[in-house]
CSV table of C-alpha atoms in Angstrom, one decimal:
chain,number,residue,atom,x,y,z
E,262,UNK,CA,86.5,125.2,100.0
E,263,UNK,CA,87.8,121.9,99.5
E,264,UNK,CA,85.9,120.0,96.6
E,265,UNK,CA,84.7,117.0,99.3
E,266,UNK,CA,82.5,119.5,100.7
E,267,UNK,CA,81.6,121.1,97.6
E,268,UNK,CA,80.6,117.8,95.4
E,269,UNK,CA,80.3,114.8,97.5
E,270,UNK,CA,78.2,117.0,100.6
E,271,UNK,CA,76.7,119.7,98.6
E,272,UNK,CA,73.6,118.4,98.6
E,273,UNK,CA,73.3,118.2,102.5
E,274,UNK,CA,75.9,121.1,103.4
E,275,UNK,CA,75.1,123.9,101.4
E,276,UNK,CA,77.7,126.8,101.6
E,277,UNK,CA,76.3,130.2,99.7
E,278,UNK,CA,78.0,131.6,97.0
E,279,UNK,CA,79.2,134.5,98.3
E,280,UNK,CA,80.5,133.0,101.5
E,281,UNK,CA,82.7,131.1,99.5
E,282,UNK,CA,83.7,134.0,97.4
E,283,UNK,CA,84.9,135.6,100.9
E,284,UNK,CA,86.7,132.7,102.0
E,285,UNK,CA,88.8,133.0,98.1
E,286,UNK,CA,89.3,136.9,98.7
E,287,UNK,CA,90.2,136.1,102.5
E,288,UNK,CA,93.1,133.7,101.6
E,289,UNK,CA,94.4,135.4,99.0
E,290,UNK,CA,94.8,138.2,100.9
E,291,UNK,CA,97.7,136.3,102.8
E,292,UNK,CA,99.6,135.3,100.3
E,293,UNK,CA,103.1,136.5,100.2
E,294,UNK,CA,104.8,138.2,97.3
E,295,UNK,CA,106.9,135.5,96.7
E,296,UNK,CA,103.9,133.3,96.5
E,297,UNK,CA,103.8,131.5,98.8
E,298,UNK,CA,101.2,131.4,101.5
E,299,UNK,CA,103.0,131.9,105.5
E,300,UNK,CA,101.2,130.2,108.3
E,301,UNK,CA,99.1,133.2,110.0
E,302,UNK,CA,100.0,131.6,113.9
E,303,UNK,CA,102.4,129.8,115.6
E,304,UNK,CA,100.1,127.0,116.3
E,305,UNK,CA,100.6,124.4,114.3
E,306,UNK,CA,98.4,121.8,113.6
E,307,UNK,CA,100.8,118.9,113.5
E,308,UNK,CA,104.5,118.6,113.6
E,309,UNK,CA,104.7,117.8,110.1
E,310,UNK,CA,103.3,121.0,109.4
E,311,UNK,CA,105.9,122.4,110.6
E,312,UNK,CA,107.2,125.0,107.7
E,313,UNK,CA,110.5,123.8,107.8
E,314,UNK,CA,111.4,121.6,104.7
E,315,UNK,CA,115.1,120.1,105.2
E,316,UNK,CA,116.9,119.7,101.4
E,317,UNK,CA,119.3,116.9,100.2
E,318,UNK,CA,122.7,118.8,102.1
E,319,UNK,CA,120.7,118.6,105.2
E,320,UNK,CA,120.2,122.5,105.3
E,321,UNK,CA,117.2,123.3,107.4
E,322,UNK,CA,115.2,126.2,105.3
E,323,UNK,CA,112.0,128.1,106.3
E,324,UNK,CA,109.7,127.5,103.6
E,325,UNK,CA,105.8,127.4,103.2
E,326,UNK,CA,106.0,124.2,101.5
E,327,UNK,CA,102.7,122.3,103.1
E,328,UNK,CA,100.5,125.1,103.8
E,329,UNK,CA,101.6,126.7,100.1
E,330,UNK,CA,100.4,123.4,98.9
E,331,UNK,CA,97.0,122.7,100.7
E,332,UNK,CA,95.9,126.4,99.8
E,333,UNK,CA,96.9,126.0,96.0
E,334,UNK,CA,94.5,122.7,96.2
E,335,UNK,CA,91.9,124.6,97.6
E,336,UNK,CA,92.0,127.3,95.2
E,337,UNK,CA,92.5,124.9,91.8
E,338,UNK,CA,89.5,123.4,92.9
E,339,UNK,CA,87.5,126.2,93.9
E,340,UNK,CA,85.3,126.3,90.3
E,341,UNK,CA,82.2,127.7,91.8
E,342,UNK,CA,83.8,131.4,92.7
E,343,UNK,CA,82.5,134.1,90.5
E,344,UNK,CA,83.6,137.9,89.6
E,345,UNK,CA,86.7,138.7,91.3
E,346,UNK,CA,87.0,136.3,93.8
E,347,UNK,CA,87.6,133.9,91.1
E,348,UNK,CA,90.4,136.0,89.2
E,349,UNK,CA,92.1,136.4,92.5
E,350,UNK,CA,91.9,132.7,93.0
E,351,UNK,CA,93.3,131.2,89.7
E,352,UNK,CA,96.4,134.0,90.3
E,353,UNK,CA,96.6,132.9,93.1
E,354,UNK,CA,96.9,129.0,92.8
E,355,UNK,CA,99.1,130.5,89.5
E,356,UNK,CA,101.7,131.9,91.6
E,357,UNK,CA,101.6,129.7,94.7
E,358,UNK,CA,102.4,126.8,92.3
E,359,UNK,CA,105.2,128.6,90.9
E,360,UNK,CA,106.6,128.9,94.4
E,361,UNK,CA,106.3,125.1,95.3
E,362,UNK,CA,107.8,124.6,91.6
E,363,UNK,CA,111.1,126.4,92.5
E,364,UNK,CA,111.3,124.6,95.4
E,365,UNK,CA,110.4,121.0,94.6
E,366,UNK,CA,113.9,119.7,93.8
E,367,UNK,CA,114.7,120.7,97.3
E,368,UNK,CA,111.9,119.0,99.0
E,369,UNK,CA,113.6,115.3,100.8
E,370,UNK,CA,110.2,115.0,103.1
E,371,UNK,CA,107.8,112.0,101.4
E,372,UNK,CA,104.6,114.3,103.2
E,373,UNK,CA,106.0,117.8,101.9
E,374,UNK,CA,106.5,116.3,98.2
E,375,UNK,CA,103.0,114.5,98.3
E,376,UNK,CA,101.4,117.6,98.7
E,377,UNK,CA,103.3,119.4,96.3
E,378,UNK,CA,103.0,116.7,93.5
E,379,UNK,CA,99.2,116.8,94.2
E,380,UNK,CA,99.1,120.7,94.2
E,381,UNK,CA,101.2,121.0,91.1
E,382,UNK,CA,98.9,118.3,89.3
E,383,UNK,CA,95.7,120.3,90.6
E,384,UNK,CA,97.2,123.8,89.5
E,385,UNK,CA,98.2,122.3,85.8
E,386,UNK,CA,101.6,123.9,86.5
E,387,UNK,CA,104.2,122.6,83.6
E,388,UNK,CA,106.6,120.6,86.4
E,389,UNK,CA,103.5,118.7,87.3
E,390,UNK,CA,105.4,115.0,85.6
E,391,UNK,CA,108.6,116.1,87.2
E,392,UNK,CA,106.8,115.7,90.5
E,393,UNK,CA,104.6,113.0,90.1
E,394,UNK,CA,108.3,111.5,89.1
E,395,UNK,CA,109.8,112.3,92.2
E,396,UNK,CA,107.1,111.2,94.3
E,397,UNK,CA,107.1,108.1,92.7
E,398,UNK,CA,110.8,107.3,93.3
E,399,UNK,CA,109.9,108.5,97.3
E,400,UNK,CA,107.2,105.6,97.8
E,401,UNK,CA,107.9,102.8,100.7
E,402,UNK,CA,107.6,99.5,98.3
E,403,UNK,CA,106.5,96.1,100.6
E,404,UNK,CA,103.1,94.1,100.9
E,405,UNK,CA,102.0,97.3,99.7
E,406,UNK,CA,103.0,100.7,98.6
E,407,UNK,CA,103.1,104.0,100.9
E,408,UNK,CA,104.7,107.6,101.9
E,409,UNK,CA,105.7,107.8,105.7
E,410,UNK,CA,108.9,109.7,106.6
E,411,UNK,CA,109.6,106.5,108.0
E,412,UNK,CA,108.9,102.9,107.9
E,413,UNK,CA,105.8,101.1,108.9
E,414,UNK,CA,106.4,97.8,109.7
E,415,UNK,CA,103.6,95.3,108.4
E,416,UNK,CA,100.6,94.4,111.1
E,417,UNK,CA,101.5,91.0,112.9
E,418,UNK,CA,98.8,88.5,112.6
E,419,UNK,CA,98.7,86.2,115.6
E,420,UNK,CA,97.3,83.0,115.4
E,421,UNK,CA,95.3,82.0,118.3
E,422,UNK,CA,93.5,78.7,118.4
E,423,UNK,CA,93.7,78.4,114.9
E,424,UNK,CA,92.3,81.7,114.6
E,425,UNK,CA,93.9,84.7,113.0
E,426,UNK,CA,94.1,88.0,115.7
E,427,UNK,CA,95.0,91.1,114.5
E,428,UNK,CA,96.3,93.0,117.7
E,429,UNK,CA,96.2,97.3,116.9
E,430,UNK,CA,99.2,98.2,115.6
E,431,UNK,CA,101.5,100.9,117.0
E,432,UNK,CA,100.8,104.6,117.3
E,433,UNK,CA,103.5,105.8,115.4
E,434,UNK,CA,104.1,109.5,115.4
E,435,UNK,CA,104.6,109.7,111.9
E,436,UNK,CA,101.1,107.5,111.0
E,437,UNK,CA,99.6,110.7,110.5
E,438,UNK,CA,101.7,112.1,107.8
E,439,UNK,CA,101.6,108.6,106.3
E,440,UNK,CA,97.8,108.6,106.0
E,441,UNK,CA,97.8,112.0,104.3
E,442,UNK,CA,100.8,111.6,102.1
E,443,UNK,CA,99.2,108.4,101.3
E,444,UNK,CA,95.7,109.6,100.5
E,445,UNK,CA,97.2,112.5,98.2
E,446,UNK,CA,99.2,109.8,96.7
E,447,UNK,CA,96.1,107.9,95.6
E,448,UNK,CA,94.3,110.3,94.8
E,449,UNK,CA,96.8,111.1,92.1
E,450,UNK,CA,97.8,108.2,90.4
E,451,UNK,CA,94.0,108.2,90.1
E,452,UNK,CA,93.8,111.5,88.3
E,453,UNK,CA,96.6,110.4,86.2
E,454,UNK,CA,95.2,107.1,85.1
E,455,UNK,CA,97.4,104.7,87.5
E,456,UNK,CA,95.1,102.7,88.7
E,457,UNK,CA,96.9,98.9,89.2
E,458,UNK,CA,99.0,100.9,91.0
E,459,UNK,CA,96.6,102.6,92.8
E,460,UNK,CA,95.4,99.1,94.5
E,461,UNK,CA,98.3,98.4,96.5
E,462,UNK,CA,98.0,102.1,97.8
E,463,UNK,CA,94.3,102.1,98.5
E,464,UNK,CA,95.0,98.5,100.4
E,465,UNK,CA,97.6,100.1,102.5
E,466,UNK,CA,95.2,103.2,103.6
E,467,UNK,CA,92.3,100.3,105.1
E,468,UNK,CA,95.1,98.3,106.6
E,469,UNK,CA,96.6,101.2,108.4
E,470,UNK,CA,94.0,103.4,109.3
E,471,UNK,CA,94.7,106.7,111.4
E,472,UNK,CA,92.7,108.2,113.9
E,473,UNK,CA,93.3,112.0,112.9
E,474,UNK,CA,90.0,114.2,111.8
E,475,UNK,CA,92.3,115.4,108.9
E,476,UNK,CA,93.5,112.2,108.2
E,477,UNK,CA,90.3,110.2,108.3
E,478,UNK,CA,88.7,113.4,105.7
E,479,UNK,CA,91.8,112.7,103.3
E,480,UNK,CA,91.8,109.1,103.6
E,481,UNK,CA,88.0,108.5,102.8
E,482,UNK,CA,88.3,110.7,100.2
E,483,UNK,CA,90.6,108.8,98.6
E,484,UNK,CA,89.0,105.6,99.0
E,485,UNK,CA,85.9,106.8,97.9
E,486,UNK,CA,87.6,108.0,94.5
E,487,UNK,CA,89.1,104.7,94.6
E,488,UNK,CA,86.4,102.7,95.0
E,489,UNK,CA,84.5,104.6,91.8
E,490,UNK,CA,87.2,103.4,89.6
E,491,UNK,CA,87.5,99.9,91.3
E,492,UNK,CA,85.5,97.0,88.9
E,493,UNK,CA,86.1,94.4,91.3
E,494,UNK,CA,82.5,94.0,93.0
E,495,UNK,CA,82.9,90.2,94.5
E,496,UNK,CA,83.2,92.2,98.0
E,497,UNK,CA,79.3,92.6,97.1
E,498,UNK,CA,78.8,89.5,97.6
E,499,UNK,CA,80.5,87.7,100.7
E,500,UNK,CA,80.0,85.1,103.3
E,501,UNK,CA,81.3,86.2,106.9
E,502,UNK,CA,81.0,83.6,109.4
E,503,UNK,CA,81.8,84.7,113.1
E,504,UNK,CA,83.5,83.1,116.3
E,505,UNK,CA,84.7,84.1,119.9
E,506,UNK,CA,87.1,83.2,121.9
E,507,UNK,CA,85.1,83.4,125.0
E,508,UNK,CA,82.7,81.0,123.3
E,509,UNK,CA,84.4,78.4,121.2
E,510,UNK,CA,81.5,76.6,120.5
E,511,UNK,CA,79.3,79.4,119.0
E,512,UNK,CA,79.9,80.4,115.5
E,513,UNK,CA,77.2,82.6,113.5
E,514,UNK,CA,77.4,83.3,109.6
E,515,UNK,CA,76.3,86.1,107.7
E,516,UNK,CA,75.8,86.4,104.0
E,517,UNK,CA,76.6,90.2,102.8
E,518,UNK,CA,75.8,91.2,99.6
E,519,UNK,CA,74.9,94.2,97.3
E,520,UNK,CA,70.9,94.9,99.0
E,521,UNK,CA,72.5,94.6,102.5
E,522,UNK,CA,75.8,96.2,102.4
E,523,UNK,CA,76.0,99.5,104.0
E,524,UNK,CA,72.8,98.2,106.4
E,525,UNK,CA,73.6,98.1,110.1
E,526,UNK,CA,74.5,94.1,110.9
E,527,UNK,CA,73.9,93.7,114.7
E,528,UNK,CA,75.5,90.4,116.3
E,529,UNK,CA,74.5,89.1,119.5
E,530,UNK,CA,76.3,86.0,121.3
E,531,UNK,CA,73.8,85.1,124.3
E,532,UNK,CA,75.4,85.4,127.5
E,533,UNK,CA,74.6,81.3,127.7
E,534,UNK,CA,77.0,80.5,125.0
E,535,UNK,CA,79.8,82.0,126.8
E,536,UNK,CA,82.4,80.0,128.7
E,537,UNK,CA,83.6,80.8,132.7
């Protein structure tokens, strides 16, 4: 149900009406009284989905913070249900965001309090500037901005034969959660009009990539809402030129620009060229 698939794919995934219409009924169908929506197994996808959410006198409680939040998304967005499906679905998105409202000044997890800023903000839900605030005051300010439950240290550039090098950076375990706190992050300072400050988010997202399926769906999302709003074209229009280290003589340059972008640019160094 999530609107990727609905707008961006829709015209090469097509999902029928009344499948989606199931998929509304089916999930509000689990929601609890209290509004909030429990996980339905005990396998969770990630650690940080873990519905535990810790508040600020270290008290560990057992709340359906993150999967309250990604179904309340789901079901803001859902704007092509009809009949009763769709009744069911704004009470529900009513209720689950009243839920993540009563707990928000609780939440102390930069991932948790992305998600419920977003959902809040999705849902239209009157504490929606309260957490927008709070996210806010949770970002990780540096060379760029970001939400990880810990720090990410800035990538080391290596300088090689007076070449930069880039070496992968670490595997965090937290990465994940970064990448999708991140990504929700973007994506609403975007939907709130903050976009200057959207650019040092959307820069943090392609420096740190994540490797994820969820991730990677969250993250291009984001940069592809980014890139919509983003009038800075001169990336159109760039001159690339190439070396190796296995072949310090050979260099090759390659002029991208806005008929050749997204074509496929193959790069061959002949096997003379390289040194032994």
């Amino acid at each position: 149900m999530h609107d990727f698939f609905i707008t961006e794919w829709s015209e090469m995934v097509f999902i029928p009406l009344e499948v989606l219409n199931k998929m509304a009924a089916w999930l509000t169908s689990q929601q609890a009284e209290n509004g909030s929506f429990p996980e339905i197994s005990d396998h969770i996808y990630a650690r940080y989905f873990q519905p535990i959410t810790v508040d600020y006198n270290g008290t560990s409680h057992v709340w359906h913070v993150s999967t309250t939040a990604y179904v309340v998304i789901a079901l803001s967005k859902a704007v092509r249900l009809t009949s009763d499906a769709k009744s069911r679905a704004v009470r529900g998105a009513i209720s689950g965001a009243e839920y993540l409202s009563s707990k928000l000044r609780s939440i102390t997890d930069s991932f948790q309090m992305a998600l419920v800023a977003y959902a809040l903000d999705k849902a239209g839900h009157v504490s929606k500037d309260e957490a927008f605030s709070l996210l806010q005051s949770m970002a990780r300010r540096g060379r760029y901005v970001y939400w990880s439950p810990e720090e990410v240290p800035d990538l080391e550039i290596k300088i090689i034969d007076n070449k930069q090098f880039i070496p992968p950076h670490a595997d965090y375990l937290t990465l994940g959660a970064a990448g999708i706190a991140t990504s929700y992050a973007l994506l609403l300072h975007l939907a709130r009009g903050q976009f200057e400050i959207s650019r040092p988010i959307a820069h943090w997202l392609v420096e740190y990539p994540t490797s994820g399926y969820l991730d990677k769906l969250l993250e291009a999302e984001a940069l592809n809402a980014f890139s919509k709003r983003e009038t800075n074209h001169q990336f159109y229009n760039m001159k690339i030129t190439l070396s190796a280290p296995s072949a310090s003589h050979w260099t090759k340059v390659i002029y991208i620009n806005s008929t050749n972008f997204p074509n496929y640019h193959e790069i061959v160094v002949e096997a003379s060229r390289l040194e032994r």
